Coordinates of C-alpha atoms in Angstrom, one line a residue:
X125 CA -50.3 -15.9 -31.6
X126 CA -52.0 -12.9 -33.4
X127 CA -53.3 -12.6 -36.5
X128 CA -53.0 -8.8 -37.9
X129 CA -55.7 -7.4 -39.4
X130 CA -55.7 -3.4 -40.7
X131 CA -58.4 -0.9 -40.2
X132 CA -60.9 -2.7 -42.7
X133 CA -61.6 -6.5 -43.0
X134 CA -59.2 -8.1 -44.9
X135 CA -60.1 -10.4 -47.9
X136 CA -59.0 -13.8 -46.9
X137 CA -57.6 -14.9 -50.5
X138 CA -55.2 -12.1 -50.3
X139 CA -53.4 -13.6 -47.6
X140 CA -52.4 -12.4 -44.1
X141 CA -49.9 -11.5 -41.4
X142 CA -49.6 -13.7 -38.2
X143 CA -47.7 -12.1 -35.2
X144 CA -46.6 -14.9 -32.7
X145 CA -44.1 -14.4 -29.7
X146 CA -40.9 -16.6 -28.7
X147 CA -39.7 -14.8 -25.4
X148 CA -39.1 -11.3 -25.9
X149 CA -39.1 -12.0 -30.3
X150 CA -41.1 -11.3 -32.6
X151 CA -41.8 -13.7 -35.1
X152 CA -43.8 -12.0 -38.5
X153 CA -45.3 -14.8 -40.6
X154 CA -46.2 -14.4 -44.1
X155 CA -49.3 -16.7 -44.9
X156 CA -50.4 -17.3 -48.3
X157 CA -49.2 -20.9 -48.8
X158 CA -51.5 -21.7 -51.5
X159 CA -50.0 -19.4 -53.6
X160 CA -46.2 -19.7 -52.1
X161 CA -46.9 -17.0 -49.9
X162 CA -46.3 -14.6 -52.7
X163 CA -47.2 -10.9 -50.9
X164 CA -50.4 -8.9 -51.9
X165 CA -51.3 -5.5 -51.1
X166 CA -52.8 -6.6 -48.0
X167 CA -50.3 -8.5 -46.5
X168 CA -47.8 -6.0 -47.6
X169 CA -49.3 -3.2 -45.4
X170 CA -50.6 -5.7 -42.5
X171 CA -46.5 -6.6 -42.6
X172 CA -46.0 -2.9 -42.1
X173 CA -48.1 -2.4 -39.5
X174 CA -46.7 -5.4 -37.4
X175 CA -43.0 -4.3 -37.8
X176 CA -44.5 -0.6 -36.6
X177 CA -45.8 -2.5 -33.1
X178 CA -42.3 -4.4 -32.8
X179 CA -41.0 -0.9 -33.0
X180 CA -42.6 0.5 -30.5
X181 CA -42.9 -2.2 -28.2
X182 CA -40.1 -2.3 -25.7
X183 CA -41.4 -5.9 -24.8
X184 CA -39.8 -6.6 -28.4
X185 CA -36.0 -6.9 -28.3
X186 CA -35.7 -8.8 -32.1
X187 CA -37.9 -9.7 -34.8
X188 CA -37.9 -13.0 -37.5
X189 CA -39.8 -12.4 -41.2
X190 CA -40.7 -16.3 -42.1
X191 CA -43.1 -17.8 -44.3
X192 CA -45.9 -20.0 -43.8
X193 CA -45.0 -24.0 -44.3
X194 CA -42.1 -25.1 -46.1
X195 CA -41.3 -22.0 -48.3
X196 CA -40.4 -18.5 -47.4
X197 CA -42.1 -15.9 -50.6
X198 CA -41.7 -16.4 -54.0
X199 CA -42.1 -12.4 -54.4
X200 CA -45.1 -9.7 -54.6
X201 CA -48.3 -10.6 -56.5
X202 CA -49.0 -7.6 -58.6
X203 CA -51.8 -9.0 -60.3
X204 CA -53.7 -8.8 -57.1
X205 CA -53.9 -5.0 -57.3
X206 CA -56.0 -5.5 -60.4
X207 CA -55.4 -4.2 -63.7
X208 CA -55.2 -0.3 -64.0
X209 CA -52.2 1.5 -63.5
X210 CA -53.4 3.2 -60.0
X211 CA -53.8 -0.4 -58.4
X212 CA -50.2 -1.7 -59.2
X213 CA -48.6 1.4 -58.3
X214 CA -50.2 1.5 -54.7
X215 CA -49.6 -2.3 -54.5
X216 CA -45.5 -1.3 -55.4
X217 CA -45.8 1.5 -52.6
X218 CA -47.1 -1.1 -49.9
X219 CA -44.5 -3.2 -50.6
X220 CA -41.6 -0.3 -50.5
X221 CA -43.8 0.8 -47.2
X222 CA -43.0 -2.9 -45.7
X223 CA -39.6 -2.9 -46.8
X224 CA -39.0 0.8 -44.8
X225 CA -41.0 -0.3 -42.1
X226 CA -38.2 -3.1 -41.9
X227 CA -35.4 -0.8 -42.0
X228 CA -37.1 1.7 -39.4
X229 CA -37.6 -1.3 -36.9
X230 CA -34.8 0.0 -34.8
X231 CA -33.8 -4.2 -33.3
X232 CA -32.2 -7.1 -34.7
X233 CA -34.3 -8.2 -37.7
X234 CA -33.1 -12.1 -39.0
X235 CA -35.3 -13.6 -42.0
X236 CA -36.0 -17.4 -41.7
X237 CA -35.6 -19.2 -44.8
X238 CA -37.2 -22.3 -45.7
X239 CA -37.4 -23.7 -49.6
X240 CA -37.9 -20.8 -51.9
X241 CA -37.1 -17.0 -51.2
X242 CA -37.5 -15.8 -54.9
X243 CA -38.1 -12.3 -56.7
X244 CA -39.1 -10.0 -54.1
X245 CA -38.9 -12.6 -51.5
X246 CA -35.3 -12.7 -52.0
X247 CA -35.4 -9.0 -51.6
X248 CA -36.9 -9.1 -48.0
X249 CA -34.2 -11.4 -47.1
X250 CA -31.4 -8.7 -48.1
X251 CA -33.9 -6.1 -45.9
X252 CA -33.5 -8.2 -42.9
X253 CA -30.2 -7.4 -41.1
X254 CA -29.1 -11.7 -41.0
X255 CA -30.6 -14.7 -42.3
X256 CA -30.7 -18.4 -41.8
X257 CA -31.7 -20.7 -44.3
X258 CA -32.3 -24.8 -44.7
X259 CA -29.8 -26.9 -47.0
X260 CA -32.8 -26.7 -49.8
X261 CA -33.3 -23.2 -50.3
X262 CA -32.9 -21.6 -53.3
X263 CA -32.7 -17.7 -53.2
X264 CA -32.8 -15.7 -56.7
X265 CA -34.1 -13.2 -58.9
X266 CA -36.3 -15.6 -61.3
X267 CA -38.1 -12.8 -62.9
X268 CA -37.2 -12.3 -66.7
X269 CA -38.0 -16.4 -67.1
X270 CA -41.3 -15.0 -66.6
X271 CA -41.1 -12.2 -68.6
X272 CA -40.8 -9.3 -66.3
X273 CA -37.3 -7.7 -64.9
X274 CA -36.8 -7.4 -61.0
X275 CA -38.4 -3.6 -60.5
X276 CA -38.9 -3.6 -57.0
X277 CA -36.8 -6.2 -55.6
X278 CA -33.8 -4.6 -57.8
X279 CA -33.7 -1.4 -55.4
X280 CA -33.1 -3.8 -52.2
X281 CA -31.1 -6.4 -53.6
X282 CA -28.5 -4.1 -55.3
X283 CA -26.7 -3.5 -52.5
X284 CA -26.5 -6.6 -50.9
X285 CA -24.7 -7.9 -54.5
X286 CA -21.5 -7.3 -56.2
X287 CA -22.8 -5.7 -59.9
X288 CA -21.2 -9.2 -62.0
X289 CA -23.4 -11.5 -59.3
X290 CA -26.4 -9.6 -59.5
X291 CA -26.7 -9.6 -63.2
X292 CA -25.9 -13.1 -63.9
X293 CA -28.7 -13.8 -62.0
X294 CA -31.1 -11.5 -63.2
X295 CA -30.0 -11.9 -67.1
X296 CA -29.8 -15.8 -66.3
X297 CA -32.9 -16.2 -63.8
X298 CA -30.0 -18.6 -62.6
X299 CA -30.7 -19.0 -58.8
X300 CA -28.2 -19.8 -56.3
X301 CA -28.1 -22.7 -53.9
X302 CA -28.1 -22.0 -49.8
X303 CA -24.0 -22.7 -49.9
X304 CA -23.8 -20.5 -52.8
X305 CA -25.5 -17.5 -51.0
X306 CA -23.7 -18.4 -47.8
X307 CA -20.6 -18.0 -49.6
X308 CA -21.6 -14.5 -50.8
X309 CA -23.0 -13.1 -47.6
X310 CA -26.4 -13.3 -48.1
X311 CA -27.2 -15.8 -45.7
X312 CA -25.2 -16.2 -42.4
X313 CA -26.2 -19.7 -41.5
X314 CA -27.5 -22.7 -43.3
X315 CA -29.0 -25.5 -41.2
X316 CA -31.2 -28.4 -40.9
X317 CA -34.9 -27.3 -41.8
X318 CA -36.4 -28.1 -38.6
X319 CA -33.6 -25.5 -37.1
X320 CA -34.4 -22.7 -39.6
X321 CA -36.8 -20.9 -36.9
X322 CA -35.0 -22.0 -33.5
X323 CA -31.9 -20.8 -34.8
X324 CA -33.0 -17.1 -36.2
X325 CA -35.1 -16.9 -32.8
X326 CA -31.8 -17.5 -31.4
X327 CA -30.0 -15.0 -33.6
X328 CA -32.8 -12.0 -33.3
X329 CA -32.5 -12.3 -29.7
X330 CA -28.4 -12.0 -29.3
X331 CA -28.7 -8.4 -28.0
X332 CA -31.8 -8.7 -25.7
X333 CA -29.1 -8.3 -22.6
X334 CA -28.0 -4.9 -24.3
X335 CA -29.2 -1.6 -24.0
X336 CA -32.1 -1.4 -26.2
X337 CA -31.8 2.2 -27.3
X338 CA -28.5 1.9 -28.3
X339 CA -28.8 -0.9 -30.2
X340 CA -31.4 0.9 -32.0
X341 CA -29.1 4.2 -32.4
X342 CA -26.4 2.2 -34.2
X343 CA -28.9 0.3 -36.6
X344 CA -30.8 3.3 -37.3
X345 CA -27.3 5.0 -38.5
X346 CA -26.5 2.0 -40.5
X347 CA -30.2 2.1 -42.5
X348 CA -29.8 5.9 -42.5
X349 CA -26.4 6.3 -43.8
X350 CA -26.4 3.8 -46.4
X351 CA -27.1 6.5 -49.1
X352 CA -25.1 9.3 -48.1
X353 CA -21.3 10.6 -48.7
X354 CA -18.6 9.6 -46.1
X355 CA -18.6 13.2 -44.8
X356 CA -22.2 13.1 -44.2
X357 CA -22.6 9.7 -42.8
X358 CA -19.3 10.8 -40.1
X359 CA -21.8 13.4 -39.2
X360 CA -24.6 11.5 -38.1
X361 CA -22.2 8.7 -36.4
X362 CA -21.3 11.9 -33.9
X363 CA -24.8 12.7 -33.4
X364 CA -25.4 8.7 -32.8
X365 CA -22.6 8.6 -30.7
X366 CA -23.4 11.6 -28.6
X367 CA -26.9 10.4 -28.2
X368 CA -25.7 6.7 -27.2
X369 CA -23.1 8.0 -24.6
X370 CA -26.2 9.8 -22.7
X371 CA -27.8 6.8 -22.6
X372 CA -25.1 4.7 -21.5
X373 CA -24.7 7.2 -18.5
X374 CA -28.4 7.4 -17.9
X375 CA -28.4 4.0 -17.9
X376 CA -25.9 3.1 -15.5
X377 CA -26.3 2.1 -11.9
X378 CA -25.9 5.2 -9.3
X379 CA -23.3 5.0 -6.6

């Protein structure tokens, strides 16, 4: 098990990163229990930095994004930046940093819900590419009960949402049961607590028999088309393809 730490020493009441390893997975641990593991600064860019070594280490074939204890995040703690305007707006572009660094990670990336995945929380479960959650989590988008509107977690979370779901539960801080966001895609398993983190170890790790570098040529294409027009998006699926065809053939066994 390691415990990130970034180029200066970190402040221990803003919370940390813990990097542990199951086999050849990853497993990225947000630990701030005492304040439902809700995300400073801090552990926003240590999260970064830990899904920038999974990239790069071909030891690492999958990742999992958990929380410490019996909840997953309850969102991004602002307030930790301080109070000027600089503060919060470098805490915001950590957090987009961690959610990039997410969608750069180029293998299987499968959050592991336990209890609450709320406000930006919730949005780090619609970064990850799967998710398993227990039969008590409640996933939403609480904010405007608490007098704010979902900023940051809105640009994830749009897309993972049909526009009449997503405001009902913004407008209506109404959050939605573990069935409820099975039934709507946004998790694809719901199990017994104590199976939360077995079973997304088991699900980050369902292509650690495949090539690796094609399995991170077709995500890449999915996180790098998701914004463009059909004509541009077929464009980059030949490049992706050409590119994964030479690797299939360097790849293959000589006669």
């Amino acid at each position: 098990m390691v415990q990130l730490t970034g180029a200066n020493v970190t402040d221990e009441s803003k919370g940390t990163v813990e990097v542990s390893r199951s086999g050849s997975v990853a497993i990225v641990c947000l630990k701030r229990r005492q304040v439902d593991n809700r995300v400073t600064q801090q552990m926003a860019e240590l999260g970064a930095a830990a899904f920038e070594a999974a990239r790069r280490d071909r030891t690492v074939t999958g990742c999992v994004l958990t929380g410490e204890g019996d909840l997953f995040c309850t969102g991004g703690d602002y307030m930790s930046a301080g109070g000027s305007s600089a503060g919060r707006l470098e805490f915001a572009t950590a957090f987009n940093d961690l959610a990039e660094s997410m969608f750069r990670l180029g293998k299987p990336l499968v959050a592991a819900i336990r209890g609450k995945a709320h406000a930006g929380g919730f949005s780090l479960v619609t970064a990850c590419d799967m998710a398993v959650a227990d039969t008590d989590a409640t996933l939403g988008l609480p904010e405007a009960a608490h007098g704010l509107f979902p900023f940051l977690a809105m640009a994830l979370v749009k897309d993972s949402l049909p526009k009449k779901v997503l405001f009902d539960m913004v407008y209506r801080a109404r959050l939605l049961s573990a069935d409820e966001a099975l039934a709507l895609y946004l998790v694809n398993e719901v199990v017994a607590a104590d199976r939360v983190l077995p079973r997304a170890i088991e699900l980050a790790a369902c292509t650690s028999a495949f090539n690796p570098e094609i399995v991170s040529l077709g995500r890449d294409l999915y996180y790098g088309t998701r914004n463009l027009g059909p004509a541009e998006s077929a464009q980059q699926a030949r490049f992706a393809l050409a590119a994964a065809l030479k690797a299939m053939e360097e790849g293959a066994p000589r006669p």
